[in-house]
Structures are given as structure tokens and as C-alpha cells.
Amino acid sequence: MPYSYSKFKKEVHQSIVDNISPLSHVLDVGAGSGCYGEMLFGHFKKMDALEIFPNYVEMFQLKTKYNEVIIGDITKFDFSLYDLIIMGDVLEHLSAEDAQNIIFQIQKNKQAVLVAVPYLYEQGAEFGNQHETHLQPDLTPAVMAKRYPELKLLYGDENYGYYVNSIFCSSCHQQP
């Protein structure tokens, strides 16, 4: 779905603003409807979107929400020039292997990451977009901890979790 879970958005916004320098270059991967662009545009030196489905660019007016909108696939994109990578509702659309490789590369690059995922959520193509299919519909807090040990829960409930790495913030309030 090109839309994002609305719960905890104020807290997530505050965590980003409190922990990421305004001089940062930010990449919103899988921008979808552009909720992170709406939330954060203008706060950072540069905020770009990487969107795999070209129809969303016009459908959601993404060019008004980001400095640059790039059509591309995160598994083939060089994201090394960004300080913060936002992967809101993206990880579940990737194979576990591809997602683990991306998280590993982010860690290796010493970049901050925010990952948001739904738990136990099956989904197929939507809006004619095959990339909306969930390849990891089995995600739960326990699966996240095992599959992505470098990510820690920042906020979440029984339906959804927001995760960050230690580079994002070492002093954030993290839920147990």
C-alpha cells in the first residue's frame, strides 16, 4: 500500500528531528504517498525520494514533497551519499536476503536508518503495482529481532513497528 500506518507518527517525527542533524541528506525509500516528505521536507538540507513505481510520482505529487524524486529499485541503487535512510513500509516488500543485504550495507556505511513494518500482513499487488506484494508477510517483533539484529524497536504495537539502528540514536527511548 502506498500509505503508511498513522500511529506513532508524531513520536517518530520528534525522534528524527531530535537525533538527525538538519544538515543531513535524507533518502525516503519507497516514498509511496509521500508521508515522510510531508512530515520532514524543509527540515533537512536535502530530502530525496526513491520510488520504484513511476505512477506514484504524479498520483501523489511527490515532486512537491522532495528535493529530487528518483525512479529506481533500492536493491540496485547507490544510497551511500545519504546520512539517513527511511524505509517506511519497504522491508516487507523485499526478500529477506535483499533486505538483510541493504541493512548490512547501511551499517557498513555508518548511516542511520528508520525502518517501519507491519506485522503478519499479507498483501498482493495494488494500484497495478506488483511491487506492493509482501515478500515477508511473517514479520513480528521476534522475527525482526532474529532476522535484523542490528535494528531495535523504537515504537510499536501489536500491528506495526518502527525500528532504528544504533547510528540513528544511541540514547532514544526504546520500548522493551
PDB file of C-alpha atoms in Angstrom:
ATOM      1  CA  MET A   1       0.000   0.000   0.000  1.00  0.00           C
ATOM      2  CA  PRO A   2       1.380   3.458  -0.763  1.00  0.00           C
ATOM      3  CA  TYR A   3       0.006   4.658   2.584  1.00  0.00           C
ATOM      4  CA  SER A   4       1.593   4.353   5.987  1.00  0.00           C
ATOM      5  CA  TYR A   5       0.415   3.433   9.498  1.00  0.00           C
ATOM      6  CA  SER A   6      -0.563   6.656  11.266  1.00  0.00           C
ATOM      7  CA  LYS A   7       0.020   5.636  14.880  1.00  0.00           C
ATOM      8  CA  PHE A   8       3.279   6.915  16.464  1.00  0.00           C
ATOM      9  CA  LYS A   9       3.926   9.386  13.607  1.00  0.00           C
ATOM     10  CA  LYS A  10       4.301  12.353  15.999  1.00  0.00           C
ATOM     11  CA  GLU A  11       6.750  10.404  18.155  1.00  0.00           C
ATOM     12  CA  VAL A  12       8.702   9.204  15.128  1.00  0.00           C
ATOM     13  CA  HIS A  13       8.837  12.758  13.745  1.00  0.00           C
ATOM     14  CA  GLN A  14      10.190  14.007  17.075  1.00  0.00           C
ATOM     15  CA  SER A  15      12.784  11.207  17.234  1.00  0.00           C
ATOM     16  CA  ILE A  16      14.022  12.075  13.754  1.00  0.00           C
ATOM     17  CA  VAL A  17      14.190  15.809  14.498  1.00  0.00           C
ATOM     18  CA  ASP A  18      15.918  15.192  17.854  1.00  0.00           C
ATOM     19  CA  ASN A  19      18.524  12.748  16.541  1.00  0.00           C
ATOM     20  CA  ILE A  20      19.323  13.618  12.932  1.00  0.00           C
ATOM     21  CA  SER A  21      21.183  16.819  12.018  1.00  0.00           C
ATOM     22  CA  PRO A  22      19.314  19.353   9.853  1.00  0.00           C
ATOM     23  CA  LEU A  23      22.425  19.342   7.633  1.00  0.00           C
ATOM     24  CA  SER A  24      21.749  15.707   6.724  1.00  0.00           C
ATOM     25  CA  HIS A  25      20.886  14.270   3.347  1.00  0.00           C
ATOM     26  CA  VAL A  26      17.857  12.001   3.706  1.00  0.00           C
ATOM     27  CA  LEU A  27      16.550   9.311   1.355  1.00  0.00           C
ATOM     28  CA  ASP A  28      12.941   8.148   1.668  1.00  0.00           C
ATOM     29  CA  VAL A  29      12.901   4.715   0.036  1.00  0.00           C
ATOM     30  CA  GLY A  30       9.560   3.642  -1.406  1.00  0.00           C
ATOM     31  CA  ALA A  31       8.044   7.068  -0.867  1.00  0.00           C
ATOM     32  CA  GLY A  32       4.549   5.885  -1.850  1.00  0.00           C
ATOM     33  CA  SER A  33       2.118   8.670  -0.927  1.00  0.00           C
ATOM     34  CA  GLY A  34       4.987  10.781   0.426  1.00  0.00           C
ATOM     35  CA  CYS A  35       4.049  10.920   4.109  1.00  0.00           C
ATOM     36  CA  TYR A  36       7.685  11.275   5.258  1.00  0.00           C
ATOM     37  CA  GLY A  37       8.227  14.047   2.711  1.00  0.00           C
ATOM     38  CA  GLU A  38       5.168  15.850   4.065  1.00  0.00           C
ATOM     39  CA  MET A  39       6.393  15.299   7.608  1.00  0.00           C
ATOM     40  CA  LEU A  40      10.042  16.323   7.131  1.00  0.00           C
ATOM     41  CA  PHE A  41      10.509  18.346   3.928  1.00  0.00           C
ATOM     42  CA  GLY A  42      12.360  21.568   4.681  1.00  0.00           C
ATOM     43  CA  HIS A  43      13.845  20.267   7.921  1.00  0.00           C
ATOM     44  CA  PHE A  44      16.900  18.736   6.229  1.00  0.00           C
ATOM     45  CA  LYS A  45      19.479  20.137   3.824  1.00  0.00           C
ATOM     46  CA  LYS A  46      18.321  17.601   1.232  1.00  0.00           C
ATOM     47  CA  MET A  47      15.430  15.157   1.220  1.00  0.00           C
ATOM     48  CA  ASP A  48      15.068  12.850  -1.778  1.00  0.00           C
ATOM     49  CA  ALA A  49      12.642  10.069  -2.626  1.00  0.00           C
ATOM     50  CA  LEU A  50      13.430   6.747  -4.265  1.00  0.00           C
ATOM     51  CA  GLU A  51      10.253   5.257  -5.724  1.00  0.00           C
ATOM     52  CA  ILE A  52      10.092   2.048  -7.769  1.00  0.00           C
ATOM     53  CA  PHE A  53       6.582   2.658  -9.173  1.00  0.00           C
ATOM     54  CA  PRO A  54       6.569   5.669 -11.537  1.00  0.00           C
ATOM     55  CA  ASN A  55       2.770   6.152 -11.354  1.00  0.00           C
ATOM     56  CA  TYR A  56       3.045   7.231  -7.704  1.00  0.00           C
ATOM     57  CA  VAL A  57       5.140  10.289  -8.649  1.00  0.00           C
ATOM     58  CA  GLU A  58       2.217  12.064 -10.290  1.00  0.00           C
ATOM     59  CA  MET A  59      -0.561  10.320  -8.343  1.00  0.00           C
ATOM     60  CA  PHE A  60       0.811  11.647  -5.031  1.00  0.00           C
ATOM     61  CA  GLN A  61       2.584  14.793  -6.332  1.00  0.00           C
ATOM     62  CA  LEU A  62       5.905  13.559  -4.967  1.00  0.00           C
ATOM     63  CA  LYS A  63       7.911  16.283  -6.730  1.00  0.00           C
ATOM     64  CA  THR A  64       6.306  18.829  -4.381  1.00  0.00           C
ATOM     65  CA  LYS A  65       7.380  16.849  -1.291  1.00  0.00           C
ATOM     66  CA  TYR A  66      11.056  16.122  -2.051  1.00  0.00           C
ATOM     67  CA  ASN A  67      14.108  17.867  -3.493  1.00  0.00           C
ATOM     68  CA  GLU A  68      14.521  15.083  -6.018  1.00  0.00           C
ATOM     69  CA  VAL A  69      12.390  12.069  -6.926  1.00  0.00           C
ATOM     70  CA  ILE A  70      14.353   9.152  -8.349  1.00  0.00           C
ATOM     71  CA  ILE A  71      12.667   6.217 -10.048  1.00  0.00           C
ATOM     72  CA  GLY A  72      14.588   3.128  -9.044  1.00  0.00           C
ATOM     73  CA  ASP A  73      14.991  -0.050  -7.041  1.00  0.00           C
ATOM     74  CA  ILE A  74      16.779   0.128  -3.661  1.00  0.00           C
ATOM     75  CA  THR A  75      18.496  -3.204  -4.385  1.00  0.00           C
ATOM     76  CA  LYS A  76      20.252  -1.577  -7.366  1.00  0.00           C
ATOM     77  CA  PHE A  77      20.646   1.970  -6.055  1.00  0.00           C
ATOM     78  CA  ASP A  78      23.753   3.609  -4.583  1.00  0.00           C
ATOM     79  CA  PHE A  79      22.431   5.151  -1.362  1.00  0.00           C
ATOM     80  CA  SER A  80      25.894   5.734   0.138  1.00  0.00           C
ATOM     81  CA  LEU A  81      25.700   9.545  -0.099  1.00  0.00           C
ATOM     82  CA  TYR A  82      22.796   9.819   2.341  1.00  0.00           C
ATOM     83  CA  ASP A  83      23.030  10.229   6.115  1.00  0.00           C
ATOM     84  CA  LEU A  84      19.570   8.840   6.939  1.00  0.00           C
ATOM     85  CA  ILE A  85      17.713   6.148   5.030  1.00  0.00           C
ATOM     86  CA  ILE A  86      13.974   5.941   5.736  1.00  0.00           C
ATOM     87  CA  MET A  87      12.435   2.599   4.798  1.00  0.00           C
ATOM     88  CA  GLY A  88       8.803   3.095   5.796  1.00  0.00           C
ATOM     89  CA  ASP A  89       6.761   0.105   4.676  1.00  0.00           C
ATOM     90  CA  VAL A  90       9.542  -1.176   2.414  1.00  0.00           C
ATOM     91  CA  LEU A  91      11.310  -4.081   4.142  1.00  0.00           C
ATOM     92  CA  GLU A  92       8.286  -6.382   3.847  1.00  0.00           C
ATOM     93  CA  HIS A  93       8.289  -5.868   0.045  1.00  0.00           C
ATOM     94  CA  LEU A  94      11.844  -7.208  -0.270  1.00  0.00           C
ATOM     95  CA  SER A  95      13.079 -10.754   0.073  1.00  0.00           C
ATOM     96  CA  ALA A  96      14.696 -11.371   3.452  1.00  0.00           C
ATOM     97  CA  GLU A  97      18.069 -11.774   1.736  1.00  0.00           C
ATOM     98  CA  ASP A  98      17.797  -8.460  -0.156  1.00  0.00           C
ATOM     99  CA  ALA A  99      16.587  -6.646   2.963  1.00  0.00           C
ATOM    100  CA  GLN A 100      19.398  -8.088   5.098  1.00  0.00           C
ATOM    101  CA  ASN A 101      21.953  -7.048   2.470  1.00  0.00           C
ATOM    102  CA  ILE A 102      20.620  -3.489   2.453  1.00  0.00           C
ATOM    103  CA  ILE A 103      20.621  -3.229   6.253  1.00  0.00           C
ATOM    104  CA  PHE A 104      24.155  -4.658   6.296  1.00  0.00           C
ATOM    105  CA  GLN A 105      25.303  -2.057   3.742  1.00  0.00           C
ATOM    106  CA  ILE A 106      23.682   0.758   5.735  1.00  0.00           C
ATOM    107  CA  GLN A 107      25.545  -0.429   8.839  1.00  0.00           C
ATOM    108  CA  LYS A 108      28.793  -0.732   6.892  1.00  0.00           C
ATOM    109  CA  ASN A 109      28.324   2.821   5.546  1.00  0.00           C
ATOM    110  CA  LYS A 110      27.672   4.082   9.104  1.00  0.00           C
ATOM    111  CA  GLN A 111      24.336   5.549   8.039  1.00  0.00           C
ATOM    112  CA  ALA A 112      21.272   5.995  10.203  1.00  0.00           C
ATOM    113  CA  VAL A 113      18.147   4.052   9.272  1.00  0.00           C
ATOM    114  CA  LEU A 114      14.492   4.163  10.226  1.00  0.00           C
ATOM    115  CA  VAL A 115      12.511   1.064   9.256  1.00  0.00           C
ATOM    116  CA  ALA A 116       8.744   0.773   9.643  1.00  0.00           C
ATOM    117  CA  VAL A 117       6.965  -2.550   9.088  1.00  0.00           C
ATOM    118  CA  PRO A 118       3.528  -4.075   9.524  1.00  0.00           C
ATOM    119  CA  TYR A 119       3.346  -7.340  11.411  1.00  0.00           C
ATOM    120  CA  LEU A 120       1.818 -10.514   9.957  1.00  0.00           C
ATOM    121  CA  TYR A 121       0.396  -8.731   6.942  1.00  0.00           C
ATOM    122  CA  GLU A 122      -0.176 -10.471   3.630  1.00  0.00           C
ATOM    123  CA  GLN A 123      -0.613  -8.237   0.606  1.00  0.00           C
ATOM    124  CA  GLY A 124      -0.569  -8.624  -3.161  1.00  0.00           C
ATOM    125  CA  ALA A 125      -0.344  -6.099  -5.983  1.00  0.00           C
ATOM    126  CA  GLU A 126      -2.278  -2.858  -5.518  1.00  0.00           C
ATOM    127  CA  PHE A 127      -2.922   0.085  -7.849  1.00  0.00           C
ATOM    128  CA  GLY A 128      -1.488  -2.115 -10.615  1.00  0.00           C
ATOM    129  CA  ASN A 129       1.822  -2.206  -8.756  1.00  0.00           C
ATOM    130  CA  GLN A 130       3.351  -5.687  -8.430  1.00  0.00           C
ATOM    131  CA  HIS A 131       5.980  -4.242  -6.054  1.00  0.00           C
ATOM    132  CA  GLU A 132       3.243  -3.831  -3.412  1.00  0.00           C
ATOM    133  CA  THR A 133       3.361  -7.603  -2.803  1.00  0.00           C
ATOM    134  CA  HIS A 134       4.699  -8.534   0.628  1.00  0.00           C
ATOM    135  CA  LEU A 135       7.583 -10.970   0.344  1.00  0.00           C
ATOM    136  CA  GLN A 136       7.990 -11.044   4.143  1.00  0.00           C
ATOM    137  CA  PRO A 137       4.421 -11.324   5.466  1.00  0.00           C
ATOM    138  CA  ASP A 138       5.728 -13.207   8.524  1.00  0.00           C
ATOM    139  CA  LEU A 139       7.268 -10.194  10.291  1.00  0.00           C
ATOM    140  CA  THR A 140       6.725  -9.935  14.043  1.00  0.00           C
ATOM    141  CA  PRO A 141       8.895  -8.381  16.766  1.00  0.00           C
ATOM    142  CA  ALA A 142      10.555 -11.785  17.307  1.00  0.00           C
ATOM    143  CA  VAL A 143      11.206 -12.299  13.580  1.00  0.00           C
ATOM    144  CA  MET A 144      12.585  -8.752  13.290  1.00  0.00           C
ATOM    145  CA  ALA A 145      14.959  -9.364  16.216  1.00  0.00           C
ATOM    146  CA  LYS A 146      16.225 -12.607  14.687  1.00  0.00           C
ATOM    147  CA  ARG A 147      16.369 -11.528  11.033  1.00  0.00           C
ATOM    148  CA  TYR A 148      17.598  -7.947  11.639  1.00  0.00           C
ATOM    149  CA  PRO A 149      19.549  -7.960  14.938  1.00  0.00           C
ATOM    150  CA  GLU A 150      21.110  -4.550  14.181  1.00  0.00           C
ATOM    151  CA  LEU A 151      17.654  -2.931  14.386  1.00  0.00           C
ATOM    152  CA  LYS A 152      15.994  -2.063  17.686  1.00  0.00           C
ATOM    153  CA  LEU A 153      12.331  -1.266  18.275  1.00  0.00           C
ATOM    154  CA  LEU A 154      11.733   2.451  18.732  1.00  0.00           C
ATOM    155  CA  TYR A 155       7.912   2.464  18.812  1.00  0.00           C
ATOM    156  CA  GLY A 156       5.355  -0.194  18.110  1.00  0.00           C
ATOM    157  CA  ASP A 157       2.233  -2.067  18.977  1.00  0.00           C
ATOM    158  CA  GLU A 158       0.730  -5.433  18.053  1.00  0.00           C
ATOM    159  CA  ASN A 159       0.251  -4.347  14.412  1.00  0.00           C
ATOM    160  CA  TYR A 160       3.309  -2.324  13.491  1.00  0.00           C
ATOM    161  CA  GLY A 161       6.871  -1.458  14.482  1.00  0.00           C
ATOM    162  CA  TYR A 162       9.299   1.413  13.923  1.00  0.00           C
ATOM    163  CA  TYR A 163      12.933   0.321  14.160  1.00  0.00           C
ATOM    164  CA  VAL A 164      16.244   2.183  14.166  1.00  0.00           C
ATOM    165  CA  ASN A 165      19.902   1.251  14.217  1.00  0.00           C
ATOM    166  CA  SER A 166      22.430   2.459  16.801  1.00  0.00           C
ATOM    167  CA  ILE A 167      23.706   5.127  14.405  1.00  0.00           C
ATOM    168  CA  PHE A 168      20.213   6.685  14.339  1.00  0.00           C
ATOM    169  CA  CYS A 169      20.269   7.111  18.047  1.00  0.00           C
ATOM    170  CA  SER A 170      22.070   5.603  20.936  1.00  0.00           C
ATOM    171  CA  SER A 171      20.026   7.436  23.545  1.00  0.00           C
ATOM    172  CA  CYS A 172      16.482   7.160  22.123  1.00  0.00           C
ATOM    173  CA  HIS A 173      13.759   5.863  24.358  1.00  0.00           C
ATOM    174  CA  GLN A 174      13.265   2.366  23.008  1.00  0.00           C
ATOM    175  CA  GLN A 175      10.376   0.158  24.010  1.00  0.00           C
ATOM    176  CA  PRO A 176      11.332  -3.077  25.761  1.00  0.00           C
TER     177      PRO A 176
END
